[in-house]
JSON list of C-alpha atoms in Angstrom, two decimals:
[
{"chain": "V", "resi": 4, "resn": "MET", "atom": "CA", "xyz": [103.80, 219.21, 98.24]},
{"chain": "V", "resi": 5, "resn": "CYS", "atom": "CA", "xyz": [103.17, 220.69, 101.66]},
{"chain": "V", "resi": 6, "resn": "ILE", "atom": "CA", "xyz": [100.76, 219.14, 104.13]},
{"chain": "V", "resi": 7, "resn": "ILE", "atom": "CA", "xyz": [99.43, 221.30, 106.93]},
{"chain": "V", "resi": 8, "resn": "ARG", "atom": "CA", "xyz": [97.50, 219.68, 109.72]},
{"chain": "V", "resi": 9, "resn": "MET", "atom": "CA", "xyz": [94.90, 222.24, 110.77]},
{"chain": "V", "resi": 10, "resn": "THR", "atom": "CA", "xyz": [93.18, 219.95, 113.33]},
{"chain": "V", "resi": 11, "resn": "ALA", "atom": "CA", "xyz": [92.74, 216.21, 113.63]},
{"chain": "V", "resi": 12, "resn": "GLU", "atom": "CA", "xyz": [90.05, 216.30, 110.92]},
{"chain": "V", "resi": 13, "resn": "ARG", "atom": "CA", "xyz": [91.40, 218.84, 108.41]},
{"chain": "V", "resi": 14, "resn": "PHE", "atom": "CA", "xyz": [94.33, 218.59, 106.08]},
{"chain": "V", "resi": 15, "resn": "SER", "atom": "CA", "xyz": [95.49, 220.74, 103.23]},
{"chain": "V", "resi": 16, "resn": "LEU", "atom": "CA", "xyz": [97.76, 219.69, 100.40]},
{"chain": "V", "resi": 17, "resn": "ARG", "atom": "CA", "xyz": [97.93, 223.07, 98.69]},
{"chain": "V", "resi": 18, "resn": "ILE", "atom": "CA", "xyz": [99.08, 226.52, 99.78]},
{"chain": "V", "resi": 19, "resn": "ASP", "atom": "CA", "xyz": [99.37, 229.60, 97.62]},
{"chain": "V", "resi": 20, "resn": "TYR", "atom": "CA", "xyz": [100.86, 233.06, 98.16]},
{"chain": "V", "resi": 21, "resn": "ASP", "atom": "CA", "xyz": [99.54, 236.39, 96.89]},
{"chain": "V", "resi": 22, "resn": "GLY", "atom": "CA", "xyz": [102.89, 238.21, 96.76]},
{"chain": "V", "resi": 23, "resn": "SER", "atom": "CA", "xyz": [102.01, 240.63, 99.56]},
{"chain": "V", "resi": 24, "resn": "GLY", "atom": "CA", "xyz": [102.57, 238.50, 102.65]},
{"chain": "V", "resi": 25, "resn": "ASN", "atom": "CA", "xyz": [99.47, 236.30, 102.66]},
{"chain": "V", "resi": 26, "resn": "TYR", "atom": "CA", "xyz": [99.59, 232.53, 102.44]},
{"chain": "V", "resi": 27, "resn": "VAL", "atom": "CA", "xyz": [96.24, 230.80, 102.00]},
{"chain": "V", "resi": 28, "resn": "THR", "atom": "CA", "xyz": [95.21, 227.18, 102.18]},
{"chain": "V", "resi": 29, "resn": "VAL", "atom": "CA", "xyz": [91.95, 225.26, 101.93]},
{"chain": "V", "resi": 30, "resn": "GLY", "atom": "CA", "xyz": [90.67, 221.99, 103.36]},
{"chain": "V", "resi": 31, "resn": "THR", "atom": "CA", "xyz": [87.48, 219.98, 103.61]},
{"chain": "V", "resi": 32, "resn": "LEU", "atom": "CA", "xyz": [85.67, 220.54, 106.92]},
{"chain": "V", "resi": 33, "resn": "SER", "atom": "CA", "xyz": [82.64, 218.31, 106.41]},
{"chain": "V", "resi": 34, "resn": "ALA", "atom": "CA", "xyz": [80.47, 216.73, 103.72]},
{"chain": "V", "resi": 35, "resn": "GLU", "atom": "CA", "xyz": [79.34, 220.16, 102.49]},
{"chain": "V", "resi": 36, "resn": "VAL", "atom": "CA", "xyz": [81.92, 222.69, 103.69]},
{"chain": "V", "resi": 37, "resn": "ILE", "atom": "CA", "xyz": [85.42, 223.81, 102.60]},
{"chain": "V", "resi": 38, "resn": "GLY", "atom": "CA", "xyz": [87.45, 225.88, 105.07]},
{"chain": "V", "resi": 39, "resn": "VAL", "atom": "CA", "xyz": [89.78, 228.73, 104.03]},
{"chain": "V", "resi": 40, "resn": "TRP", "atom": "CA", "xyz": [92.75, 229.70, 106.24]},
{"chain": "V", "resi": 41, "resn": "GLU", "atom": "CA", "xyz": [95.29, 232.52, 106.01]},
{"chain": "V", "resi": 42, "resn": "SER", "atom": "CA", "xyz": [98.77, 232.96, 107.50]},
{"chain": "V", "resi": 43, "resn": "SER", "atom": "CA", "xyz": [101.60, 235.47, 107.23]},
{"chain": "V", "resi": 44, "resn": "ASP", "atom": "CA", "xyz": [104.24, 233.13, 108.71]},
{"chain": "V", "resi": 45, "resn": "LEU", "atom": "CA", "xyz": [103.11, 229.59, 107.72]},
{"chain": "V", "resi": 46, "resn": "GLU", "atom": "CA", "xyz": [102.89, 228.70, 111.43]},
{"chain": "V", "resi": 47, "resn": "ASN", "atom": "CA", "xyz": [99.86, 230.56, 112.76]},
{"chain": "V", "resi": 48, "resn": "TRP", "atom": "CA", "xyz": [96.66, 230.09, 110.74]},
{"chain": "V", "resi": 49, "resn": "THR", "atom": "CA", "xyz": [93.37, 231.98, 110.98]},
{"chain": "V", "resi": 50, "resn": "GLN", "atom": "CA", "xyz": [90.19, 230.64, 109.46]},
{"chain": "V", "resi": 51, "resn": "LYS", "atom": "CA", "xyz": [88.94, 233.36, 107.09]},
{"chain": "V", "resi": 52, "resn": "SER", "atom": "CA", "xyz": [85.76, 231.79, 105.74]},
{"chain": "V", "resi": 53, "resn": "ILE", "atom": "CA", "xyz": [83.92, 228.67, 104.73]},
{"chain": "V", "resi": 54, "resn": "ILE", "atom": "CA", "xyz": [82.61, 227.75, 101.31]},
{"chain": "V", "resi": 55, "resn": "SER", "atom": "CA", "xyz": [79.39, 225.76, 101.11]},
{"chain": "V", "resi": 56, "resn": "SER", "atom": "CA", "xyz": [79.84, 223.10, 98.47]},
{"chain": "V", "resi": 57, "resn": "PRO", "atom": "CA", "xyz": [77.67, 220.12, 97.60]},
{"chain": "V", "resi": 58, "resn": "ALA", "atom": "CA", "xyz": [79.94, 217.13, 98.26]},
{"chain": "V", "resi": 59, "resn": "PRO", "atom": "CA", "xyz": [83.35, 218.86, 98.25]},
{"chain": "V", "resi": 60, "resn": "THR", "atom": "CA", "xyz": [86.42, 216.86, 97.45]},
{"chain": "V", "resi": 61, "resn": "LEU", "atom": "CA", "xyz": [89.90, 217.79, 98.60]},
{"chain": "V", "resi": 62, "resn": "ALA", "atom": "CA", "xyz": [90.26, 221.34, 97.38]},
{"chain": "V", "resi": 63, "resn": "SER", "atom": "CA", "xyz": [93.13, 223.16, 95.69]},
{"chain": "V", "resi": 64, "resn": "ILE", "atom": "CA", "xyz": [93.73, 226.93, 95.64]},
{"chain": "V", "resi": 65, "resn": "ALA", "atom": "CA", "xyz": [95.60, 229.41, 93.45]},
{"chain": "V", "resi": 66, "resn": "TYR", "atom": "CA", "xyz": [96.06, 233.19, 93.39]},
{"chain": "V", "resi": 67, "resn": "GLY", "atom": "CA", "xyz": [96.19, 235.27, 90.21]},
{"chain": "V", "resi": 68, "resn": "ALA", "atom": "CA", "xyz": [94.42, 238.05, 88.31]},
{"chain": "V", "resi": 69, "resn": "ASN", "atom": "CA", "xyz": [93.80, 239.75, 91.68]},
{"chain": "V", "resi": 70, "resn": "LYS", "atom": "CA", "xyz": [91.64, 236.95, 93.03]},
{"chain": "V", "resi": 71, "resn": "TRP", "atom": "CA", "xyz": [91.76, 233.66, 94.86]},
{"chain": "V", "resi": 72, "resn": "VAL", "atom": "CA", "xyz": [90.35, 230.63, 93.03]},
{"chain": "V", "resi": 73, "resn": "VAL", "atom": "CA", "xyz": [89.45, 227.33, 94.70]},
{"chain": "V", "resi": 74, "resn": "VAL", "atom": "CA", "xyz": [88.59, 224.13, 92.84]},
{"chain": "V", "resi": 75, "resn": "SER", "atom": "CA", "xyz": [86.68, 221.32, 94.51]},
{"chain": "V", "resi": 76, "resn": "GLY", "atom": "CA", "xyz": [84.49, 218.70, 92.95]},
{"chain": "V", "resi": 77, "resn": "SER", "atom": "CA", "xyz": [82.69, 220.03, 89.88]},
{"chain": "V", "resi": 78, "resn": "SER", "atom": "CA", "xyz": [82.88, 223.66, 90.95]},
{"chain": "V", "resi": 79, "resn": "VAL", "atom": "CA", "xyz": [85.24, 226.61, 90.92]},
{"chain": "V", "resi": 80, "resn": "TYR", "atom": "CA", "xyz": [84.91, 229.29, 93.60]},
{"chain": "V", "resi": 81, "resn": "TYR", "atom": "CA", "xyz": [86.49, 232.74, 93.33]},
{"chain": "V", "resi": 82, "resn": "SER", "atom": "CA", "xyz": [86.96, 235.62, 95.78]},
{"chain": "V", "resi": 83, "resn": "THR", "atom": "CA", "xyz": [88.89, 238.87, 96.04]},
{"chain": "V", "resi": 84, "resn": "ASP", "atom": "CA", "xyz": [88.64, 239.11, 99.85]},
{"chain": "V", "resi": 85, "resn": "LEU", "atom": "CA", "xyz": [88.76, 235.45, 101.07]},
{"chain": "V", "resi": 86, "resn": "ILE", "atom": "CA", "xyz": [85.34, 235.97, 102.67]},
{"chain": "V", "resi": 87, "resn": "ASN", "atom": "CA", "xyz": [82.78, 236.26, 99.88]},
{"chain": "V", "resi": 88, "resn": "TRP", "atom": "CA", "xyz": [82.89, 233.40, 97.36]},
{"chain": "V", "resi": 89, "resn": "THR", "atom": "CA", "xyz": [81.09, 232.96, 94.03]},
{"chain": "V", "resi": 90, "resn": "ALA", "atom": "CA", "xyz": [80.59, 229.48, 92.53]},
{"chain": "V", "resi": 91, "resn": "VAL", "atom": "CA", "xyz": [81.09, 228.56, 88.87]},
{"chain": "V", "resi": 92, "resn": "PRO", "atom": "CA", "xyz": [79.81, 225.02, 88.13]},
{"chain": "V", "resi": 93, "resn": "LEU", "atom": "CA", "xyz": [81.72, 222.92, 85.59]},
{"chain": "V", "resi": 94, "resn": "SER", "atom": "CA", "xyz": [80.96, 219.58, 83.99]},
{"chain": "V", "resi": 95, "resn": "HIS", "atom": "CA", "xyz": [83.89, 217.59, 85.43]},
{"chain": "V", "resi": 96, "resn": "GLY", "atom": "CA", "xyz": [85.37, 217.06, 88.88]},
{"chain": "V", "resi": 97, "resn": "LEU", "atom": "CA", "xyz": [88.49, 219.19, 89.38]},
{"chain": "V", "resi": 98, "resn": "TYR", "atom": "CA", "xyz": [91.82, 217.90, 90.62]},
{"chain": "V", "resi": 99, "resn": "ARG", "atom": "CA", "xyz": [94.44, 220.70, 90.86]},
{"chain": "V", "resi": 100, "resn": "ILE", "atom": "CA", "xyz": [94.73, 224.40, 89.99]},
{"chain": "V", "resi": 101, "resn": "ARG", "atom": "CA", "xyz": [97.64, 226.77, 89.36]},
{"chain": "V", "resi": 102, "resn": "PHE", "atom": "CA", "xyz": [98.05, 230.27, 87.95]},
{"chain": "V", "resi": 103, "resn": "LEU", "atom": "CA", "xyz": [100.73, 230.14, 85.25]},
{"chain": "V", "resi": 104, "resn": "ASN", "atom": "CA", "xyz": [101.67, 232.54, 82.46]},
{"chain": "V", "resi": 105, "resn": "GLY", "atom": "CA", "xyz": [98.65, 234.80, 83.00]},
{"chain": "V", "resi": 106, "resn": "GLN", "atom": "CA", "xyz": [95.98, 232.11, 83.27]},
{"chain": "V", "resi": 107, "resn": "PHE", "atom": "CA", "xyz": [94.48, 229.66, 85.71]},
{"chain": "V", "resi": 108, "resn": "ILE", "atom": "CA", "xyz": [94.87, 226.02, 84.70]},
{"chain": "V", "resi": 109, "resn": "ALA", "atom": "CA", "xyz": [92.73, 223.38, 86.43]},
{"chain": "V", "resi": 110, "resn": "THR", "atom": "CA", "xyz": [93.20, 219.70, 85.71]},
{"chain": "V", "resi": 111, "resn": "VAL", "atom": "CA", "xyz": [90.66, 216.96, 86.19]},
{"chain": "V", "resi": 112, "resn": "ARG", "atom": "CA", "xyz": [90.37, 213.26, 85.64]},
{"chain": "V", "resi": 113, "resn": "LYS", "atom": "CA", "xyz": [87.75, 212.09, 83.19]},
{"chain": "V", "resi": 114, "resn": "THR", "atom": "CA", "xyz": [85.29, 209.71, 84.82]},
{"chain": "V", "resi": 115, "resn": "GLY", "atom": "CA", "xyz": [85.71, 206.15, 83.59]},
{"chain": "V", "resi": 116, "resn": "THR", "atom": "CA", "xyz": [88.96, 206.64, 81.67]},
{"chain": "V", "resi": 117, "resn": "SER", "atom": "CA", "xyz": [92.42, 205.35, 82.34]},
{"chain": "V", "resi": 118, "resn": "THR", "atom": "CA", "xyz": [95.41, 207.63, 82.64]},
{"chain": "V", "resi": 119, "resn": "ALA", "atom": "CA", "xyz": [96.44, 206.76, 79.08]},
{"chain": "V", "resi": 120, "resn": "ASP", "atom": "CA", "xyz": [93.15, 208.18, 77.76]},
{"chain": "V", "resi": 121, "resn": "GLY", "atom": "CA", "xyz": [93.95, 211.77, 78.70]},
{"chain": "V", "resi": 122, "resn": "THR", "atom": "CA", "xyz": [92.09, 214.32, 80.76]},
{"chain": "V", "resi": 123, "resn": "ILE", "atom": "CA", "xyz": [90.24, 217.60, 80.53]},
{"chain": "V", "resi": 124, "resn": "CYS", "atom": "CA", "xyz": [92.16, 220.76, 81.37]},
{"chain": "V", "resi": 125, "resn": "TYR", "atom": "CA", "xyz": [90.17, 223.95, 82.04]},
{"chain": "V", "resi": 126, "resn": "THR", "atom": "CA", "xyz": [91.80, 227.35, 81.50]},
{"chain": "V", "resi": 127, "resn": "SER", "atom": "CA", "xyz": [90.70, 230.84, 82.48]},
{"chain": "V", "resi": 128, "resn": "THR", "atom": "CA", "xyz": [92.34, 234.27, 82.43]},
{"chain": "V", "resi": 129, "resn": "ASP", "atom": "CA", "xyz": [89.96, 235.71, 85.04]},
{"chain": "V", "resi": 130, "resn": "GLY", "atom": "CA", "xyz": [88.89, 232.74, 87.22]},
{"chain": "V", "resi": 131, "resn": "VAL", "atom": "CA", "xyz": [85.27, 233.28, 86.16]},
{"chain": "V", "resi": 132, "resn": "THR", "atom": "CA", "xyz": [84.96, 232.15, 82.53]},
{"chain": "V", "resi": 133, "resn": "TRP", "atom": "CA", "xyz": [86.43, 228.69, 81.87]},
{"chain": "V", "resi": 134, "resn": "THR", "atom": "CA", "xyz": [87.31, 226.87, 78.64]},
{"chain": "V", "resi": 135, "resn": "ALA", "atom": "CA", "xyz": [87.53, 223.07, 78.56]},
{"chain": "V", "resi": 136, "resn": "ARG", "atom": "CA", "xyz": [90.58, 221.71, 76.74]},
{"chain": "V", "resi": 137, "resn": "THR", "atom": "CA", "xyz": [91.41, 218.11, 75.93]},
{"chain": "V", "resi": 138, "resn": "THR", "atom": "CA", "xyz": [95.02, 217.23, 76.60]},
{"chain": "V", "resi": 139, "resn": "THR", "atom": "CA", "xyz": [97.13, 214.16, 75.98]},
{"chain": "V", "resi": 140, "resn": "PRO", "atom": "CA", "xyz": [98.99, 212.48, 77.55]},
{"chain": "V", "resi": 141, "resn": "TYR", "atom": "CA", "xyz": [97.25, 212.34, 80.90]},
{"chain": "V", "resi": 142, "resn": "ILE", "atom": "CA", "xyz": [97.92, 215.29, 83.19]},
{"chain": "V", "resi": 143, "resn": "SER", "atom": "CA", "xyz": [98.02, 214.11, 86.78]},
{"chain": "V", "resi": 144, "resn": "GLU", "atom": "CA", "xyz": [99.33, 217.25, 88.42]},
{"chain": "V", "resi": 145, "resn": "ILE", "atom": "CA", "xyz": [100.54, 220.74, 87.61]},
{"chain": "V", "resi": 146, "resn": "LYS", "atom": "CA", "xyz": [103.98, 221.54, 89.04]},
{"chain": "V", "resi": 147, "resn": "GLY", "atom": "CA", "xyz": [105.74, 224.85, 88.62]},
{"chain": "V", "resi": 148, "resn": "PHE", "atom": "CA", "xyz": [105.59, 226.03, 85.03]},
{"chain": "V", "resi": 149, "resn": "LYS", "atom": "CA", "xyz": [105.29, 222.58, 83.51]},
{"chain": "V", "resi": 150, "resn": "ILE", "atom": "CA", "xyz": [102.27, 220.32, 83.32]},
{"chain": "V", "resi": 151, "resn": "TYR", "atom": "CA", "xyz": [103.02, 216.68, 84.13]}
]
């Protein structure tokens, strides 16, 4: 896990790379705003846009299918240019996202359940249409090509 300190108030725990020289990260700016930053060298970061989100949680980002996808709270946001974002509301708060084997996989913790009870995993091939999947045992994080 990489932590980038953008300013005293903003942290990011997730960076993704698009394969053409662009690294992108996201972080919560305020109670209703997610910031999106881009870098070509992982040292100098430029804020590209903000995403208005009702009560964002710490966001996660992934690149695949020619678009960027951000998960935060009960919403997914997607963009092809890092400036214009479209929201897709879901029924559960999202935890992490990755693009693996041709699909986005977003994990979330079920409200009111213990880790032994499992979780919901959403999948999407395009970042727009999502399918909820029940998985067991509990998925706490997606790492590489395995789900833990």
